[in-house]
Short mmCIF file of C-alpha atoms and ligand atoms in Angstrom, two decimals:
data_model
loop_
_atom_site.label_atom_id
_atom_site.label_comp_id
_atom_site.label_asym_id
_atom_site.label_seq_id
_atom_site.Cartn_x
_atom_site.Cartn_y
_atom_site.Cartn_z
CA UNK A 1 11.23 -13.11 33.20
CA UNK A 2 11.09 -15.54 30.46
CA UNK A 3 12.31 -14.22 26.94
CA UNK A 4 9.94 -14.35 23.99
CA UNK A 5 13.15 -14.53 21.33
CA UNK A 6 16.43 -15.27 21.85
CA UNK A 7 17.81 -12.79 18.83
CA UNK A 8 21.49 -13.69 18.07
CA UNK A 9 23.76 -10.80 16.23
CA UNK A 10 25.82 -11.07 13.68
CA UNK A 11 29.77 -10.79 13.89
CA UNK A 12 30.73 -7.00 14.31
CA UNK A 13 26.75 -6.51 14.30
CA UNK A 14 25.90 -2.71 15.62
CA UNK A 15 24.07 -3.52 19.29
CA UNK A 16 22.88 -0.48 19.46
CA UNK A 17 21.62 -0.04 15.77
CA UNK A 18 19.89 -3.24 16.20
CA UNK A 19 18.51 -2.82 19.84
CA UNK A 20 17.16 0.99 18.15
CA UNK A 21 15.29 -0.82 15.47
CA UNK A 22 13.90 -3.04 17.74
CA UNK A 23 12.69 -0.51 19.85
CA UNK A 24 10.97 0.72 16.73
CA UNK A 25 9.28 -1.91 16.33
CA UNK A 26 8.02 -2.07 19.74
CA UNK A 27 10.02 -4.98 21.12
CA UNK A 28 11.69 -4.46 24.53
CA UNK A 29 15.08 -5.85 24.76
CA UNK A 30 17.49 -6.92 27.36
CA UNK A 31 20.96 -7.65 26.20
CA UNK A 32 23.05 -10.49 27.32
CA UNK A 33 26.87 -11.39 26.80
CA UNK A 34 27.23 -8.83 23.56
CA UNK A 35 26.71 -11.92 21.39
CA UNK A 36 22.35 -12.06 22.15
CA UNK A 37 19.62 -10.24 22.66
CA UNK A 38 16.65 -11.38 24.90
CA UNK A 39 12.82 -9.91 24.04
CA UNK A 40 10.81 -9.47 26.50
CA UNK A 41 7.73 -10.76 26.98
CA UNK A 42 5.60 -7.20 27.30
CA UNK A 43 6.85 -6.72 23.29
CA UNK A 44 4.64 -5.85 20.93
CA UNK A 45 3.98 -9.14 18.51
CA UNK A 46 6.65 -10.28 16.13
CA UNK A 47 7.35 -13.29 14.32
CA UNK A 48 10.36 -14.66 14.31
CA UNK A 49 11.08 -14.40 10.34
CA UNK A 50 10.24 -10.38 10.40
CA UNK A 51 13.16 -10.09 13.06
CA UNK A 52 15.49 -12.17 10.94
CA UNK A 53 15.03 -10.02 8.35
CA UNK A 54 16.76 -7.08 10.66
CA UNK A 55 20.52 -5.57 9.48
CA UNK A 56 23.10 -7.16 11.88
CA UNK A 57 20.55 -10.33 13.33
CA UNK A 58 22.06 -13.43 12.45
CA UNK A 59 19.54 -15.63 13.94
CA UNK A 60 16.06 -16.03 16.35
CA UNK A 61 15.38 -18.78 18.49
CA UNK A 62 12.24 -18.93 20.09
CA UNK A 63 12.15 -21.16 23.56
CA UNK A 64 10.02 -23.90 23.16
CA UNK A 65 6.61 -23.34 24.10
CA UNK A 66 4.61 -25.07 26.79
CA UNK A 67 1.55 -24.79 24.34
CA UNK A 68 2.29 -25.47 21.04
CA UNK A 69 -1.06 -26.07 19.86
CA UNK A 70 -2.74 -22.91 21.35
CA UNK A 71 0.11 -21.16 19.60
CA UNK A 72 -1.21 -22.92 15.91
CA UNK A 73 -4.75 -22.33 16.87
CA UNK A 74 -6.75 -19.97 14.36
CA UNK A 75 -7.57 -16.54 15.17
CA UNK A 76 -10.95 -17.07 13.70
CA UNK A 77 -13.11 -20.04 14.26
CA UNK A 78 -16.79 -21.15 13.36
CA UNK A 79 -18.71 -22.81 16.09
CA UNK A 80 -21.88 -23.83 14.22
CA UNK A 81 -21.46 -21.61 11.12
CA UNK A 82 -20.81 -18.68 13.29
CA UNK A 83 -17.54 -16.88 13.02
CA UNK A 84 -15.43 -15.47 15.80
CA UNK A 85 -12.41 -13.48 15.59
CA UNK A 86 -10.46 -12.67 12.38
CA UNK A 87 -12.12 -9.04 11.84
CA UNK A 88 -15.50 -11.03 11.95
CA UNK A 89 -18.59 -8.77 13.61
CA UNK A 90 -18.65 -9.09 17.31
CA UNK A 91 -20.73 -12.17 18.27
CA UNK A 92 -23.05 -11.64 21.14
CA UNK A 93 -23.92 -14.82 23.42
CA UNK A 94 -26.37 -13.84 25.78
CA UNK A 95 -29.59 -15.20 28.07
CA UNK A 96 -30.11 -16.16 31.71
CA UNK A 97 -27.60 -17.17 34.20
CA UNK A 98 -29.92 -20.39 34.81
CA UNK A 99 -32.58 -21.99 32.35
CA UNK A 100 -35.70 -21.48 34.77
CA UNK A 101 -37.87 -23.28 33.22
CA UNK A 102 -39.14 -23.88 29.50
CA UNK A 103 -41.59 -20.79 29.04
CA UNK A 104 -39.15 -18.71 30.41
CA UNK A 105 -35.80 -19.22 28.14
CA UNK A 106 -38.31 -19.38 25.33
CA UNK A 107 -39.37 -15.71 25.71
CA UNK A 108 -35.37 -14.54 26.50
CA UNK A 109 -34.61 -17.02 23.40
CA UNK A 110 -37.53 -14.69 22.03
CA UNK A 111 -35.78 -11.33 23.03
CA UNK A 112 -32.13 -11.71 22.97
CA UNK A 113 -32.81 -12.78 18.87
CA UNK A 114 -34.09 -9.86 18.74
CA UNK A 115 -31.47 -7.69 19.91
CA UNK A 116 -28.86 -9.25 17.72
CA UNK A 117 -27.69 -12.06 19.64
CA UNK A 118 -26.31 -15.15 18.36
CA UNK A 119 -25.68 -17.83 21.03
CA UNK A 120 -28.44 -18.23 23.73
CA UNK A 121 -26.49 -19.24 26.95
CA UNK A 122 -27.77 -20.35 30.37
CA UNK A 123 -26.93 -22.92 32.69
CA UNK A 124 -28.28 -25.99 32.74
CA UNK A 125 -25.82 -27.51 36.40
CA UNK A 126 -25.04 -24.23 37.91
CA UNK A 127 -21.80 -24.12 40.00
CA UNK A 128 -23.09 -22.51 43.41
CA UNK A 129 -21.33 -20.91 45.94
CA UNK A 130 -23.91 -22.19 48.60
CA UNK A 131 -25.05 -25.55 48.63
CA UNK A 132 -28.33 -23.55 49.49
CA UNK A 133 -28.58 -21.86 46.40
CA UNK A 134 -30.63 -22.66 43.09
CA UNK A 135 -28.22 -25.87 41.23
CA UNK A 136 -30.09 -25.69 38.06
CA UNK A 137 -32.67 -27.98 36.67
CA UNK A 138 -30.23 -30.30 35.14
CA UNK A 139 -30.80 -32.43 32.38
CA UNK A 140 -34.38 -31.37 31.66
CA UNK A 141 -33.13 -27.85 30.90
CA UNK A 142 -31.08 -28.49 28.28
CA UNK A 143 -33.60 -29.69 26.36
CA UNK A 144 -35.92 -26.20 26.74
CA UNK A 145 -32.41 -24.49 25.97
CA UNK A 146 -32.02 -26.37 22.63
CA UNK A 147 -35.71 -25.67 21.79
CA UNK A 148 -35.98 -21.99 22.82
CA UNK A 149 -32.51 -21.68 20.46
CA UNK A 150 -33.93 -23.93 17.52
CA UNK A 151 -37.35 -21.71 17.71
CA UNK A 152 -35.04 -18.47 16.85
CA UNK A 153 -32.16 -19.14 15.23
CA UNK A 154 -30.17 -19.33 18.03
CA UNK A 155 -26.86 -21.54 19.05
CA UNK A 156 -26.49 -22.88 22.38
CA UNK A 157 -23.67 -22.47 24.87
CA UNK A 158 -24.10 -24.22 28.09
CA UNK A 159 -21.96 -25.20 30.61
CA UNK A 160 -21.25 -28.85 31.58
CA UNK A 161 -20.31 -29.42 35.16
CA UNK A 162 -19.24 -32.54 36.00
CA UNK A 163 -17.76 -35.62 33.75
CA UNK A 164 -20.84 -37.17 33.77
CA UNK A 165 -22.74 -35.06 32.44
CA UNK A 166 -20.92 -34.37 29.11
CA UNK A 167 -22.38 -36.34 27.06
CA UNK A 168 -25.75 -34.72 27.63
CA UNK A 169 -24.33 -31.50 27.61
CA UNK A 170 -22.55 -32.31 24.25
CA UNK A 171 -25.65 -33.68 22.62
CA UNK A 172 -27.09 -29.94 22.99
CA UNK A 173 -24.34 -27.54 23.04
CA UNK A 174 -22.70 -25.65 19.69
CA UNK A 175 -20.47 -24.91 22.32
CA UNK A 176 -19.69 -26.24 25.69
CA UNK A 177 -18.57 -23.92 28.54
CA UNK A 178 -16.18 -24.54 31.50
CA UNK A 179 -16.44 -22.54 34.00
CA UNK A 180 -14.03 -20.57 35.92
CA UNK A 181 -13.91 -22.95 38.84
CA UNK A 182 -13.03 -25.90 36.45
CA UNK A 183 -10.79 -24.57 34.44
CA UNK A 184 -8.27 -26.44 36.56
CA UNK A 185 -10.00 -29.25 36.39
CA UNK A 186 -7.82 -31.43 34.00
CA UNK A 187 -10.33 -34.21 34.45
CA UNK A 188 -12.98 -32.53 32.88
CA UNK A 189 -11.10 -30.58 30.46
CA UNK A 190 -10.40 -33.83 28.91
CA UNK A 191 -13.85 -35.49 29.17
CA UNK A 192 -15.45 -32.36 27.33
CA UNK A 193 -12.77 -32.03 24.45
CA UNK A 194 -13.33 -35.55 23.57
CA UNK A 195 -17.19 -34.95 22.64
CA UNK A 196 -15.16 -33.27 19.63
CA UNK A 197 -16.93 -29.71 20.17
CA UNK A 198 -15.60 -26.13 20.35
CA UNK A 199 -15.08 -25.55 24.10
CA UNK A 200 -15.40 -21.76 25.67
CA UNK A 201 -13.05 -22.15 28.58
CA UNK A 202 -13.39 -19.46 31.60
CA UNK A 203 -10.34 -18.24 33.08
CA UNK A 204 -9.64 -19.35 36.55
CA UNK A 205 -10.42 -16.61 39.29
CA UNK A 206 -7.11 -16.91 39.99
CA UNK A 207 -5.59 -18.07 37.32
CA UNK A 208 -2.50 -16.56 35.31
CA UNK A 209 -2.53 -15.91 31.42
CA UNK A 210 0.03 -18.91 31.12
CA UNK A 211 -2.18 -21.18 33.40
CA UNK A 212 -5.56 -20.30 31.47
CA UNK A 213 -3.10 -21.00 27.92
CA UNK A 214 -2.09 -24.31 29.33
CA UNK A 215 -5.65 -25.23 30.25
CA UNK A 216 -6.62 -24.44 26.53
CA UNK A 217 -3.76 -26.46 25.78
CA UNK A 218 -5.17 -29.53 27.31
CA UNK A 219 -8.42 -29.08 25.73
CA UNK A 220 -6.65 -29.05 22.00
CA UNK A 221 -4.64 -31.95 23.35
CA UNK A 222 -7.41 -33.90 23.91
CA UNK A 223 -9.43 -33.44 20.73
CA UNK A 224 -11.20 -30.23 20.86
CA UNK A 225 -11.48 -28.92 17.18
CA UNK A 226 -11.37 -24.86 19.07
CA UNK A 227 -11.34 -23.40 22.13
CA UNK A 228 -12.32 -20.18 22.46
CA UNK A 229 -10.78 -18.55 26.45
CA UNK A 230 -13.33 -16.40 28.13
CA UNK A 231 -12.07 -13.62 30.38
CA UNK A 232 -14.46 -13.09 33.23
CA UNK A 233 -12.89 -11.48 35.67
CA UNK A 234 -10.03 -12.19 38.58
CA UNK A 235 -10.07 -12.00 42.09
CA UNK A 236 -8.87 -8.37 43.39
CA UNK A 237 -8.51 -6.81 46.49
CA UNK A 238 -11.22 -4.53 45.96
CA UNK A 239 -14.86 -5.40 46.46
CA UNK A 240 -16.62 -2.34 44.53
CA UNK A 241 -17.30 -4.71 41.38
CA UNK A 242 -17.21 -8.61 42.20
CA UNK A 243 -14.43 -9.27 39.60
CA UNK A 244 -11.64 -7.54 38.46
CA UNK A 245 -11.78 -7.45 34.44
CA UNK A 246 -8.67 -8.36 33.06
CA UNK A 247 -8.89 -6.23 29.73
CA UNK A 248 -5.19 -6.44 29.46
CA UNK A 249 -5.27 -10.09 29.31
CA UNK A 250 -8.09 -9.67 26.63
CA UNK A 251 -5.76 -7.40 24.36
CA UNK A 252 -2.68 -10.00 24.90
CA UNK A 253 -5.38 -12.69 23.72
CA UNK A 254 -6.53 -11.25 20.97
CA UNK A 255 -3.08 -9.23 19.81
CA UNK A 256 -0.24 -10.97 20.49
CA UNK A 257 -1.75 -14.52 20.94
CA UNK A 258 -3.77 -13.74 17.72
CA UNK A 259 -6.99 -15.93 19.56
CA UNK A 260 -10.18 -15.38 19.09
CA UNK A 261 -10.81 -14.46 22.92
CA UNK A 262 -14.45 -13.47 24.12
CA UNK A 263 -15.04 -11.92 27.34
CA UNK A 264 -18.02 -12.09 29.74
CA UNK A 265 -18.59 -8.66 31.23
CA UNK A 266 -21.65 -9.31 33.92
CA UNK A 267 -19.01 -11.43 36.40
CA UNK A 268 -16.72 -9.08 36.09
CA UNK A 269 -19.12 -6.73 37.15
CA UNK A 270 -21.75 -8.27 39.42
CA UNK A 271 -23.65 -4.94 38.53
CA UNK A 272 -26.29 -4.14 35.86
CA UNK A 273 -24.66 -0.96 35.27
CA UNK A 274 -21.01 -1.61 34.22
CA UNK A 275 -22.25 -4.29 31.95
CA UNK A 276 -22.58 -2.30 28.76
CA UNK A 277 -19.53 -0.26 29.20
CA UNK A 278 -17.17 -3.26 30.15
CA UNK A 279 -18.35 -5.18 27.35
CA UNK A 280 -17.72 -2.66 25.06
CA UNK A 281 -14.16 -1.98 26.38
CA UNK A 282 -13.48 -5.34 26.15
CA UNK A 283 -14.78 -5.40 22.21
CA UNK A 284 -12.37 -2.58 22.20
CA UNK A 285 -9.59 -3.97 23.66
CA UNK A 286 -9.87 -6.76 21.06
CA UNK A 287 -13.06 -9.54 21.85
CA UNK A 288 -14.53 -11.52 19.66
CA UNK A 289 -17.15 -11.63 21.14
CA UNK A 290 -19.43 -11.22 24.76
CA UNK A 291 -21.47 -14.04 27.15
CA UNK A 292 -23.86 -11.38 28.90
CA UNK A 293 -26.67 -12.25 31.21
CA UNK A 294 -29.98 -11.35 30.18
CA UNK A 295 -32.84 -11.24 32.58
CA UNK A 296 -36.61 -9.77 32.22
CA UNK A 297 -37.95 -10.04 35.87
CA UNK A 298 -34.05 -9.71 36.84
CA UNK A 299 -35.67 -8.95 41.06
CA UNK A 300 -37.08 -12.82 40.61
CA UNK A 301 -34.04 -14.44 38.66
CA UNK A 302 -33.36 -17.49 39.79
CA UNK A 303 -29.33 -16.34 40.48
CA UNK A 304 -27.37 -13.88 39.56
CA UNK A 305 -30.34 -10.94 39.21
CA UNK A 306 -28.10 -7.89 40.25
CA UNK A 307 -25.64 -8.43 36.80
CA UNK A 308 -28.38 -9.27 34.54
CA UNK A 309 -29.21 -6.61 31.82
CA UNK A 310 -32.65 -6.30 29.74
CA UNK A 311 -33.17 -7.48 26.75
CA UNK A 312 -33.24 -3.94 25.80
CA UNK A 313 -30.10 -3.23 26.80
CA UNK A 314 -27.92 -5.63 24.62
CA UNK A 315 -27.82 -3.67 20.92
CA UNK A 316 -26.30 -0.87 22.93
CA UNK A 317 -23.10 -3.51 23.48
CA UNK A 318 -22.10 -3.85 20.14
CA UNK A 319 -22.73 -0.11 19.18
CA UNK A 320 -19.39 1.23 17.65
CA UNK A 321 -18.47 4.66 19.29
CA UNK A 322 -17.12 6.94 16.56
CA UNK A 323 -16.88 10.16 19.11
C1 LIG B 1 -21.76 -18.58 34.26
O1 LIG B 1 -21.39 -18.16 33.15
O2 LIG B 1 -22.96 -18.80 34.52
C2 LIG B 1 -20.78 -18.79 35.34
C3 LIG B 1 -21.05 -19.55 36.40
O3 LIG B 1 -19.64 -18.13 35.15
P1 LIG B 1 -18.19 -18.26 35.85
O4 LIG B 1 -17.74 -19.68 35.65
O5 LIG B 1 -17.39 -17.26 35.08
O6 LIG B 1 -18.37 -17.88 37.30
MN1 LIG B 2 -24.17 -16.27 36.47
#
């Protein structure tokens, strides 16, 4: 387990005095030779200066950090005069899985402005399990997308695919997604951040916290101005909902981290009817915001039907519950 401060004591320091007040603070500590004291990771947040600042602690060392730029990054950004994170309202992204065609993300453009949204998403190159299954309608789609979210208001968040495509997707997009199946793709990572926009970057299926840092990491590296990680949902064991929401991930985001995560609540679920209340744990649990599906004739949607909540249903997601 790798430390989060190395906390050195001063001579004839009390260890248990300062271990106590550490504990106080919630910081979990493992000693070391008598001369150090290691905190551990699962700690509640801390800088560095508020521990120095502790009767008997001569000194804190951090190890160096693997992401030093996700560790600068701003708890609040603006993508597109939009603000996420920082104690700013929730923001709600929401639309179809796919852009179906131009009449059709016009009225959800219509409906999801409606209900409070935002961000109109929807997916332009659509990653597909079977090569049998609806791809998207590609570059044609992303211009409906930009005019359904010009008509109300809206931003756009799409998802680019493939290198290739970037600079089409980029040309459209307030903000360009990556999707959980790229988020390893380092390739890509670095083709999107240099179009210079805010990137929403999916957390691997299988991917650790660390991994899905480091892959936010690359995207700052490379010239993204913010990069805000999505939480969709991991791989489990257990088949009753398709993902398995990571809320404690979301929390470590959003508290310790101090990022402005969002989460995406409908592949986590795969089910119309955890939607609302997983995207309003994960508001609780610290979110800056949700990517929800959004469907009207969700029995005819062109993928992902069974996850995709009415219009109707979005305001509901961002009610606070004072019970
Ligand atoms: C999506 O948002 O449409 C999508 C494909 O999501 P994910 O990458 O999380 O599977
Ligand atoms: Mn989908």
């Amino acid at each position: 387990m790798t430390a989060v401060y190395v906390v050195s004591l001063a001579p004839g320091a009390d260890v248990a005095a300062v271990t106590r007040e550490l504990a106080r603070r919630g910081l979990w500590v493992k000693p070391t030779d008598g001369a150090c004291l290691l905190v551990l990771p699962h700690s509640a947040a801390a800088t560095a200066a508020q521990l120095r600042d502790i009767p008997g602690v001569a000194g804190v060392a951090a190890p160096r950090s693997e992401h030093p730029r996700v560790d600068a990054h701003p708890a609040a950004v603006d993508v597109a005069g939009v603000t996420f994170g920082g104690g700013a309202p929730p923001v709600l992204m929401a639309g179809p899985c796919a852009v179906e065609s131009e009449e059709h993300i016009s009225a959800i453009a219509r409906a999801v402005a409606r209900a409070g949204a935002r961000f109109l998403r929807g997916g332009a190159y659509k990653p597909r399990t079977s090569p049998y299954a609806f791809s998207g309608h590609g570059e044609p789609a992303l211009a409906w997308l930009r005019r359904a979210a010009d008509a109300h208001g809206l931003r756009v968040v799409t998802e680019v695919l493939s290198e290739a495509d970037v600079s089409a997707v980029a040309d459209v997009a307030d903000l360009i997604q990556i999707g959980s199946r790229n988020m390893h793709n380092f390739a890509l990572l670095r083709a999107a951040a240099r179009a210079r926009k805010p990137l929403l970057v999916k957390r691997g299926m299988a991917a650790t916290v660390e991994e899905w840092l480091l892959a936010a990491e690359h995207c700052l590296h490379h010239g993204a101005p913010a990069v805000l990680p999505c939480e969709r949902g991991i791989r489990g064991f257990d088949p009753s909902t398709r993902n398995l929401l990571d809320l404690g991930a979301v929390a470590l985001l959003a508290h310790v981290h101090r990022l402005p995560v969002v989460c995406d609540p409908s592949h986590a679920a795969g089910r119309r009817d955890l939607v609302v209340p997983l995207g309003r744990a994960a508001l609780a649990a610290g979110a800056a915001g949700l990517l929800v599906e959004v469907h009207d004739r969700p029995g005819d949607a062109l993928s992902d039907g069974p996850q995709a909540l009415p219009p109707s249903a979005l305001p509901t997601l961002l009610e606070v519950n004072h019970g």
